[in-house]
XYZ file of C-alpha atoms in Angstrom:
479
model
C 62.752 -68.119 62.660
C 59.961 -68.929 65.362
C 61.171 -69.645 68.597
C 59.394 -69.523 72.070
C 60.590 -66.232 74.287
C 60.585 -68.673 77.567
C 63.151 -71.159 77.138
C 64.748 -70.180 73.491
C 63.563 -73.326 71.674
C 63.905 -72.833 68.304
C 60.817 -74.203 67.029
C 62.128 -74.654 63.384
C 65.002 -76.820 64.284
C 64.407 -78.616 67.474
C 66.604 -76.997 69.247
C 65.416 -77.195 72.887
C 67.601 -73.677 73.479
C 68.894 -72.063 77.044
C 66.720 -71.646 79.799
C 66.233 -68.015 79.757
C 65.906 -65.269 82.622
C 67.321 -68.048 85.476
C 70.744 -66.832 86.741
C 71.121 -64.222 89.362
C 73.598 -61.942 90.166
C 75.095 -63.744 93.029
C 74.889 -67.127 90.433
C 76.849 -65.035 87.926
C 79.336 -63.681 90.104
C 80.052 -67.346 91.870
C 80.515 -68.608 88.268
C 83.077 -65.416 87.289
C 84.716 -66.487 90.945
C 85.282 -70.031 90.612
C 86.335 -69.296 87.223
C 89.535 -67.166 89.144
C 89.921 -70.062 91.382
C 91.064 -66.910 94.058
C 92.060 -69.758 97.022
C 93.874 -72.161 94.480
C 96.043 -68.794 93.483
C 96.534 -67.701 96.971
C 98.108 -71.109 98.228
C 100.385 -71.035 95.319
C 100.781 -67.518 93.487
C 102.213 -64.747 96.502
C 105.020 -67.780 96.827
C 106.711 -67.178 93.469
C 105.835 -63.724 92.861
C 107.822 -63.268 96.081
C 110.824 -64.692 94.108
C 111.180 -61.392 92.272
C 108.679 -59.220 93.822
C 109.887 -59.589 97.877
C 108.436 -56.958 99.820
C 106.118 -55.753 96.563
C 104.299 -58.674 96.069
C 101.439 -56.928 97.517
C 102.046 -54.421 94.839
C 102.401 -56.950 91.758
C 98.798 -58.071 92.715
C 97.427 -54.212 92.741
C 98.972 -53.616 89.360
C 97.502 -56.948 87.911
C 93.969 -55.474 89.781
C 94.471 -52.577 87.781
C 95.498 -54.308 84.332
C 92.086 -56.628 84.852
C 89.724 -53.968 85.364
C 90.697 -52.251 82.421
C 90.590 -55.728 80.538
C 86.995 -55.864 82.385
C 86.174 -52.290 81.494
C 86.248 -53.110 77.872
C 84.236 -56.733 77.986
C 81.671 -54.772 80.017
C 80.901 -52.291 77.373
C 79.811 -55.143 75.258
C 77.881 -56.684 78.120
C 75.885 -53.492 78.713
C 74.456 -53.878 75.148
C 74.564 -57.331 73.968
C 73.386 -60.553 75.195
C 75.593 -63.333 74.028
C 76.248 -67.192 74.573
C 79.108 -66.891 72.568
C 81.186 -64.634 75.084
C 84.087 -63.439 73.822
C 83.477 -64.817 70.682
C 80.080 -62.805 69.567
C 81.706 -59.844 71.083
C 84.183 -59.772 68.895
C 81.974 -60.490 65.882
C 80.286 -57.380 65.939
C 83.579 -55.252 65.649
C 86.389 -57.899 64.069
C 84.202 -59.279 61.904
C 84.530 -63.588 61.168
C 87.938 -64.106 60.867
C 88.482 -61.621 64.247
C 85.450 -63.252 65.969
C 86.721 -66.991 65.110
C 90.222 -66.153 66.634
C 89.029 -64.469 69.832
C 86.747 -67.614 70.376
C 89.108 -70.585 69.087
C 91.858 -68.441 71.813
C 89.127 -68.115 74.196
C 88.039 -71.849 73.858
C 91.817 -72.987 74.547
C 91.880 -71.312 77.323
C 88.825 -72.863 78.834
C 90.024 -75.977 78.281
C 93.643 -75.496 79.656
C 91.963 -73.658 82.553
C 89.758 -77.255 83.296
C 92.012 -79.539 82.316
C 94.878 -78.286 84.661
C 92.416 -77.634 87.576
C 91.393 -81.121 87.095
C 94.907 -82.299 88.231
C 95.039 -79.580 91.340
C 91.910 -81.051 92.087
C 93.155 -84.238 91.902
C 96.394 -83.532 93.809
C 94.469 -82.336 96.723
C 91.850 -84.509 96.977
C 94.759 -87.092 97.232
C 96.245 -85.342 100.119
C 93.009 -84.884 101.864
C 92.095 -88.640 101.920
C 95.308 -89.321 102.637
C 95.323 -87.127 105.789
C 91.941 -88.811 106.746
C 93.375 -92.083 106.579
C 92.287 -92.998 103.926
C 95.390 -94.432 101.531
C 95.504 -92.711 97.776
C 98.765 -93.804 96.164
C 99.949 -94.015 92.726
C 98.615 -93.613 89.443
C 96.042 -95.504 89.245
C 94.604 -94.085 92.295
C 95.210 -90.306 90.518
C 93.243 -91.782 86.941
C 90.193 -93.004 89.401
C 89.985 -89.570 91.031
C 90.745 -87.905 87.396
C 87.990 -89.685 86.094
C 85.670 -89.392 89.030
C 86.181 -85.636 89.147
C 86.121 -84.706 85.818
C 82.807 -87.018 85.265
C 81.420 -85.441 88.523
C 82.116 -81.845 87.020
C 80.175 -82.674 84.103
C 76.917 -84.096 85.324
C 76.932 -80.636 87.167
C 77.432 -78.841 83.923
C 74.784 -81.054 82.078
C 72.423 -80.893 85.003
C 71.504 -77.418 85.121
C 73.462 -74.135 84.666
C 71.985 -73.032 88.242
C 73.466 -76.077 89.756
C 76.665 -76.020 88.434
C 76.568 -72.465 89.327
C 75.537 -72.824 92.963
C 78.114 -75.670 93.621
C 80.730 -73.269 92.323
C 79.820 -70.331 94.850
C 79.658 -73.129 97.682
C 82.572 -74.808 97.143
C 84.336 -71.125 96.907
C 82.481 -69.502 99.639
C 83.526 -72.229 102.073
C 87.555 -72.623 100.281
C 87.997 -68.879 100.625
C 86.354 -68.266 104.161
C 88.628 -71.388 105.046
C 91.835 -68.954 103.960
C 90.387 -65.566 105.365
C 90.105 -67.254 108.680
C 93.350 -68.471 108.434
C 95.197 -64.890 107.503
C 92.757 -63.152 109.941
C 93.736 -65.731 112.717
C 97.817 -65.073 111.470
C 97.542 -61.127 111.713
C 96.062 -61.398 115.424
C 99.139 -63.926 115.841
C 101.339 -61.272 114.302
C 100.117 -58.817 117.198
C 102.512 -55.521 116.249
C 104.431 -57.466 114.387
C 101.415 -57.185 111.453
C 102.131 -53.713 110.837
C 104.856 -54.843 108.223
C 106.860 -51.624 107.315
C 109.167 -52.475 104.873
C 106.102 -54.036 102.644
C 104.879 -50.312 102.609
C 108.742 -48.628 102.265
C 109.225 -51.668 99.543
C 112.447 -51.659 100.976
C 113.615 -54.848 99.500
C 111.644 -54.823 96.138
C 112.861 -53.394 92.859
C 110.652 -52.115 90.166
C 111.572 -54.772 87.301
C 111.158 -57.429 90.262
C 107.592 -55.926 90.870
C 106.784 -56.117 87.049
C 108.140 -59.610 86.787
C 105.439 -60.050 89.680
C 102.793 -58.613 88.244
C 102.770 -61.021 85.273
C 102.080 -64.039 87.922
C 99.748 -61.918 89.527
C 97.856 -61.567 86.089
C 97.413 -65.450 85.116
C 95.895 -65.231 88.635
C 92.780 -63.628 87.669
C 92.391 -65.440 84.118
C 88.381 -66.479 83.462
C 87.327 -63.294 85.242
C 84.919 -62.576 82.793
C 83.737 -65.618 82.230
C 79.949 -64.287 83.331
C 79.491 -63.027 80.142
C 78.870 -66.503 78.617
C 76.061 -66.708 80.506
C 73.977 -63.345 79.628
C 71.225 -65.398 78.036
C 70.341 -67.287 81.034
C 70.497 -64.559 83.258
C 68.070 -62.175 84.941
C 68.691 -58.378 83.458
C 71.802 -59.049 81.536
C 73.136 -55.880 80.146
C 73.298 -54.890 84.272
C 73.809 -58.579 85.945
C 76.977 -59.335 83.834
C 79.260 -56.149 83.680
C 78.492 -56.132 87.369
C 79.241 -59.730 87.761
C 82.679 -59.011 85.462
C 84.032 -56.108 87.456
C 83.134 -56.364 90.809
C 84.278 -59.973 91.024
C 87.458 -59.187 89.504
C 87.909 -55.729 92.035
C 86.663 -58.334 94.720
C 89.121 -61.110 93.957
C 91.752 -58.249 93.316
C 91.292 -57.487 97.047
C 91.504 -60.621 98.703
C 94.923 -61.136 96.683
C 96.156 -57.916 98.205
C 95.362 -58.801 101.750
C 96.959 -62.336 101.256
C 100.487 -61.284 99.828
C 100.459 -58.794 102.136
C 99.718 -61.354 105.197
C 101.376 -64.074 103.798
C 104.840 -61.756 103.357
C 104.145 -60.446 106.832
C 104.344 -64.062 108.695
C 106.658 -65.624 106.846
C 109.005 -63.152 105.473
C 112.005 -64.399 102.953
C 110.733 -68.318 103.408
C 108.122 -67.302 101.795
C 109.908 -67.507 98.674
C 110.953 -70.958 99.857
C 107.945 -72.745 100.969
C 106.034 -75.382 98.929
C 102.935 -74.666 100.761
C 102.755 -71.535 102.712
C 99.352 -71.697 104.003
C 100.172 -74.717 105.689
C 103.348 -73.160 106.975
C 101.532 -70.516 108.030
C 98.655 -72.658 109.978
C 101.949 -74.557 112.032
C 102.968 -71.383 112.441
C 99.909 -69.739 114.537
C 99.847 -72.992 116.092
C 96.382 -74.106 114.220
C 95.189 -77.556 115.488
C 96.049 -80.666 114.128
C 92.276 -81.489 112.425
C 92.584 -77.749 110.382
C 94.834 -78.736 107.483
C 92.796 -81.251 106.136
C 90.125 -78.658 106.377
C 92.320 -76.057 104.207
C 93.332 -78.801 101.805
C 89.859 -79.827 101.509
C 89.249 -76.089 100.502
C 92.252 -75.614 97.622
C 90.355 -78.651 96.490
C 87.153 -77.223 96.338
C 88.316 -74.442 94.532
C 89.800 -76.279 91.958
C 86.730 -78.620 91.304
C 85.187 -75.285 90.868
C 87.356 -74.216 88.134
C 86.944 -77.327 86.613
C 83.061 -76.720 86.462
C 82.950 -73.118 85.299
C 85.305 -73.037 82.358
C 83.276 -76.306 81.273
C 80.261 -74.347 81.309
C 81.556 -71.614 79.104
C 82.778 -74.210 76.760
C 79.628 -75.831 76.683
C 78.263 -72.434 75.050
C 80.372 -71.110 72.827
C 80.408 -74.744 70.906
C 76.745 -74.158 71.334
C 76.689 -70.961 69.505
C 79.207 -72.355 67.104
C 77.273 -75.638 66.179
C 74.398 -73.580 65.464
C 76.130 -71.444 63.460
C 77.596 -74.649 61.374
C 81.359 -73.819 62.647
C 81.185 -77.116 64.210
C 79.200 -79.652 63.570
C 75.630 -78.764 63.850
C 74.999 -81.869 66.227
C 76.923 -79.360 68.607
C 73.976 -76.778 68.649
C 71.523 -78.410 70.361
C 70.981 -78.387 74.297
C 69.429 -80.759 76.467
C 65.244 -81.149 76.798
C 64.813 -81.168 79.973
C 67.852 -79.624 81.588
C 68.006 -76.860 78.749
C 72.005 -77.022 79.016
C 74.634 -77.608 75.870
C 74.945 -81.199 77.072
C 76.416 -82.651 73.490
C 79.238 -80.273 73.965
C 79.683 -81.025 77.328
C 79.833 -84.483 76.387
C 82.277 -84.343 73.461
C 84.912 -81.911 75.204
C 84.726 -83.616 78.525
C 86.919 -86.490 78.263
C 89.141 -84.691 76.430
C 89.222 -82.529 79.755
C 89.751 -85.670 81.857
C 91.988 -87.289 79.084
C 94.944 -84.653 79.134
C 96.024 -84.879 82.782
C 95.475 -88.994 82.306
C 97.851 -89.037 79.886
C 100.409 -86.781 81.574
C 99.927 -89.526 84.858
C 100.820 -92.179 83.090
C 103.788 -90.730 81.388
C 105.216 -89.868 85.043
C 104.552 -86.021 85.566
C 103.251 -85.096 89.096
C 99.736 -83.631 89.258
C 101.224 -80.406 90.061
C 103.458 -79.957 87.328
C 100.109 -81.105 84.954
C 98.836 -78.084 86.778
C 101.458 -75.508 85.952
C 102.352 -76.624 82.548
C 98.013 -77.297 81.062
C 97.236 -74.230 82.759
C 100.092 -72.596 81.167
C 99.109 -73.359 77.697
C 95.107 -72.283 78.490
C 96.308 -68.954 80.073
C 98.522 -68.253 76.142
C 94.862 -68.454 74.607
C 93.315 -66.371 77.294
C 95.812 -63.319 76.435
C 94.900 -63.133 73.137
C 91.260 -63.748 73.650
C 91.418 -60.536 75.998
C 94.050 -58.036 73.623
C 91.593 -58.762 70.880
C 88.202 -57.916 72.940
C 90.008 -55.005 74.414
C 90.551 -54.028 70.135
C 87.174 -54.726 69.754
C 85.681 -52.462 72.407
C 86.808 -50.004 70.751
C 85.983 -50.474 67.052
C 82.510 -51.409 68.097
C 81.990 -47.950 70.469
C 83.312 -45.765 67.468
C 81.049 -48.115 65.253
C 77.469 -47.038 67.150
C 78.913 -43.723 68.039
C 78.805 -44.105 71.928
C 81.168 -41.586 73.519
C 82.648 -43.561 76.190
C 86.233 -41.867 76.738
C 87.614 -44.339 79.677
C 87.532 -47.115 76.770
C 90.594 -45.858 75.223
C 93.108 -45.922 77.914
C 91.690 -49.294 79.184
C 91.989 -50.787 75.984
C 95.437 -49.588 75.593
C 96.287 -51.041 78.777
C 95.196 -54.019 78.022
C 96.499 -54.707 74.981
C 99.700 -53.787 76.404
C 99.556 -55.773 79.270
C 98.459 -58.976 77.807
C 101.299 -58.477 74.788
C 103.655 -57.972 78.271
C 102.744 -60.998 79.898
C 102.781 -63.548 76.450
C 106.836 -62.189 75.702
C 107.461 -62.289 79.610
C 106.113 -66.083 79.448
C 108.527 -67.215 76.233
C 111.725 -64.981 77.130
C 113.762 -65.524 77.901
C 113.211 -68.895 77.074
C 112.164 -70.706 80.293
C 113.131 -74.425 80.982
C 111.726 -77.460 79.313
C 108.837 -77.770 78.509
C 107.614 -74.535 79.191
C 109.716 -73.330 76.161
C 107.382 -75.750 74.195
C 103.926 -74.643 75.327
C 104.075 -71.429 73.558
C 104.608 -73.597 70.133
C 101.971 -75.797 71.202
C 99.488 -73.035 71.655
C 100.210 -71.656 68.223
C 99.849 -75.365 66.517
C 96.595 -75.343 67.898
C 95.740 -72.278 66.793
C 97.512 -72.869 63.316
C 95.200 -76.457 63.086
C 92.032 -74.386 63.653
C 92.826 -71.572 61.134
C 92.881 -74.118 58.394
C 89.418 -75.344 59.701
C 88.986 -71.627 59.108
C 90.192 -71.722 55.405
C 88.007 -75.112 54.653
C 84.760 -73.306 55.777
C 85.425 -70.516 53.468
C 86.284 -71.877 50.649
C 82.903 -74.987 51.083
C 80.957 -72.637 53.071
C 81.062 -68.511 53.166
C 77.427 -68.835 54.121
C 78.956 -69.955 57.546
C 81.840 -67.611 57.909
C 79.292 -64.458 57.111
C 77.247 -65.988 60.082
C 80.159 -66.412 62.790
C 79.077 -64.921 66.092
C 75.749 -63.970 65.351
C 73.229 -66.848 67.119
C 72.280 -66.394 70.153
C 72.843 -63.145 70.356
C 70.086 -60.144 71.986
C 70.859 -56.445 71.244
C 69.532 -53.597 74.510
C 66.873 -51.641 72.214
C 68.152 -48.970 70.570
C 71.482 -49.804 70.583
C 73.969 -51.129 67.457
């Protein structure tokens, strides 16, 4: 098959392929970042990991550091030889075969699309707040549909536009949300004065070790997406070392700035932490912050959202990519845009599915925060086994070339174990309506796709034998 080495076109179909060699390391890092959504987890997260965690929540967020670099550790080895479009997905294709590769990326694509489709609503919920705080009044449903709409459509022309717009957005929008909050913790330890030195956080005098595990799990879902760089390998500048950097150091980074904020948060406001709705805002009446600086920090939780709106999108936007060109979907799917060079049809056909879910859950009466907890919920079930099964693959694919690589094990054992930890810590015991449901709904989903699954192999083995395989560049010499 011809194709031209610039831009990817593949000359025999029309396809006008990914713009090649584009994406920096900063670009790919912003996109793993706003993929984390760090400030949207910080204004939330620390809050009810406190609930079981107390005085080791900063510990909960170390362990989940630890449990994500080892998840990290294993995507990496893949991204240090292979190239991929397909994520996850191709990954796993080269050590699960089909059937392995079609689960990690049907798992992977749900939890994209929870991921978006949740943000959308925290996105939503503070941009509401903000314009309400400006005077400007945002009421109602219909006022949340118009901003649903308006995001989500918003998010998408960045998507469609260019993957180095939609990329630079993201690292805006984050850079500003999360210097917003550092300024704000840095501003509450000076406050603190000797106070900041919080012994028992170090003593964990109040925290139990099943209360810091419980933690940990909450600390996990905070980091889901991490990886999400590795979607992007074929439009980047030296892949096999842009996007294993991108993966771990933005995960290490984010890991970090999740320590320092339990620890600061727990620090100023001590027990009613547990209690507060909104601690950063707490917080910023607490150091006596003017007036005009919560809209400012609202504006930034919304930011970050929008930005996890826009770089799950984009990861979707590939893997259907790779999949309509591999027939999987329909083969409309696998084409990208002319001039912009972006998977714009499957941008377009997942997009208002994106906007549709937390539309739907509006007009049904369900606050844009709850949309947030329970969509993101059911995206962060296909994340977990996306993850297990790369961390399985890592290691079937290493043996399979015969690269010695003897830190692989261990993280891959971790990982598995972890992510099997957090799916039975999210279904029992059985939580509350409808929580308890998500967990079914996840595995309908899954269910509906493995018949899609049985269909193509019984019309089409051609396409099964071919999962995971397009758009796909091997580092010479290797596999």
């Amino acid at each position: 098959m011809s194709e031209d080495i610039q831009t990817g076109r593949d000359l025999a179909t029309g396809d006008a392929g990914l713009r090649r060699g584009v994406m920096g390391g900063g670009e790919l890092a912003a996109q793993a970042i706003a993929n984390i959504a760090p400030s949207a987890v910080i204004a939330f997260t620390a809050a009810a990991i406190y609930t079981t965690a107390a005085s080791g929540t900063w510990v909960s967020f170390a362990l989940a550091t630890v449990v994500i670099l080892s998840v990290g550790y294993c995507i990496s080895q893949f991204a240090k030889r292979r190239s991929s479009a397909g994520s996850l997905y191709s990954y796993a294709a080269t050590a699960l075969g089909p059937f392995g590769a079609y689960l990690t990326g049907i798992s992977l694509l749900i939890g994209c699309f929870g991921i978006a489709a949740g943000s959308l609503s925290g996105s939503v919920a503070y941009s509401a707040t903000l314009l309400n705080q400006l005077g400007i009044p945002v009421h109602g449903v219909g006022a949340q549909i118009v901003l649903a709409i308006a995001l989500g459509s918003l998010a998408t022309l960045f998507t469609i536009r260019g993957i180095r717009l939609s990329a630079r957005v993201s690292l805006v929008l984050e850079l500003i949300s999360v210097s917003i909050i550092i300024l704000l913790l840095v501003i509450t330890l000076v406050h603190l004065g000797s106070d900041a030195f919080d012994a028992d956080q170090f003593e964990l005098s109040a925290a139990t070790p099943s209360g810091i595990v419980v933690g940990m799990v909450l600390a996990i879902l905070g980091f889901v997406g991490f990886s999400s760089a590795d979607a992007l390998a074929r439009e980047a500048k030296n892949p096999y070392r842009a996007v294993p950097r991108a993966i771990m150091w933005s995960a290490a980074g984010v890991g970090v700035l999740y320590i320092f904020a339990a620890y600061t948060q727990v620090a100023a406001l001590g027990p009613q932490l547990g209690e507060s709705a909104q601690p950063l805002d707490d917080i910023a009446t607490m150091v006596g912050m003017p007036t005009w600086f919560n809209p400012i920090l609202n504006f930034g939780i919304a930011a970050s959202f929008f930005a996890v709106v826009v770089a799950p999108m984009n990861v979707i936007g590939r893997i259907l990519y790779v999949m309509g060109k591999e027939g999987v979907v329909p083969s409309a799917i696998g084409r990208t845009h002319p001039t912009h060079l972006t998977p714009h049809r499957a941008l377009i056909s997942v997009s208002p599915l994106v906007i549709a879910v937390p539309v739907v859950l509006y007009l049904l009466g369900v606050d844009a925060m709850d949309v947030v907890t329970w969509v993101d919920t059911y995206g962060t079930y296909g994340y977990m086994v996306a993850y297990a099964a790369a961390a399985i693959a890592s290691v079937v694919f290493l043996r399979g070339i015969n690269a010695r690589v003897p830190l692989v094990w261990p993280a891959a054992v971790i990982a598995v174990a972890s992510m099997a930890y957090v799916f039975y810590a999210n279904v029992y015991p059985v939580p509350a309506y409808p929580l308890n449901v998500i967990p079914w709904l996840f595995l309908l989903t899954v269910a509906a796709a493995l018949v899609w699954y049985w269909v193509l192999s019984r019309r089409a083995p051609a396409v099964i034998a071919g999962i995971g395989t397009s758009e796909v560049e091997t580092l010479e010499g290797i596999g």
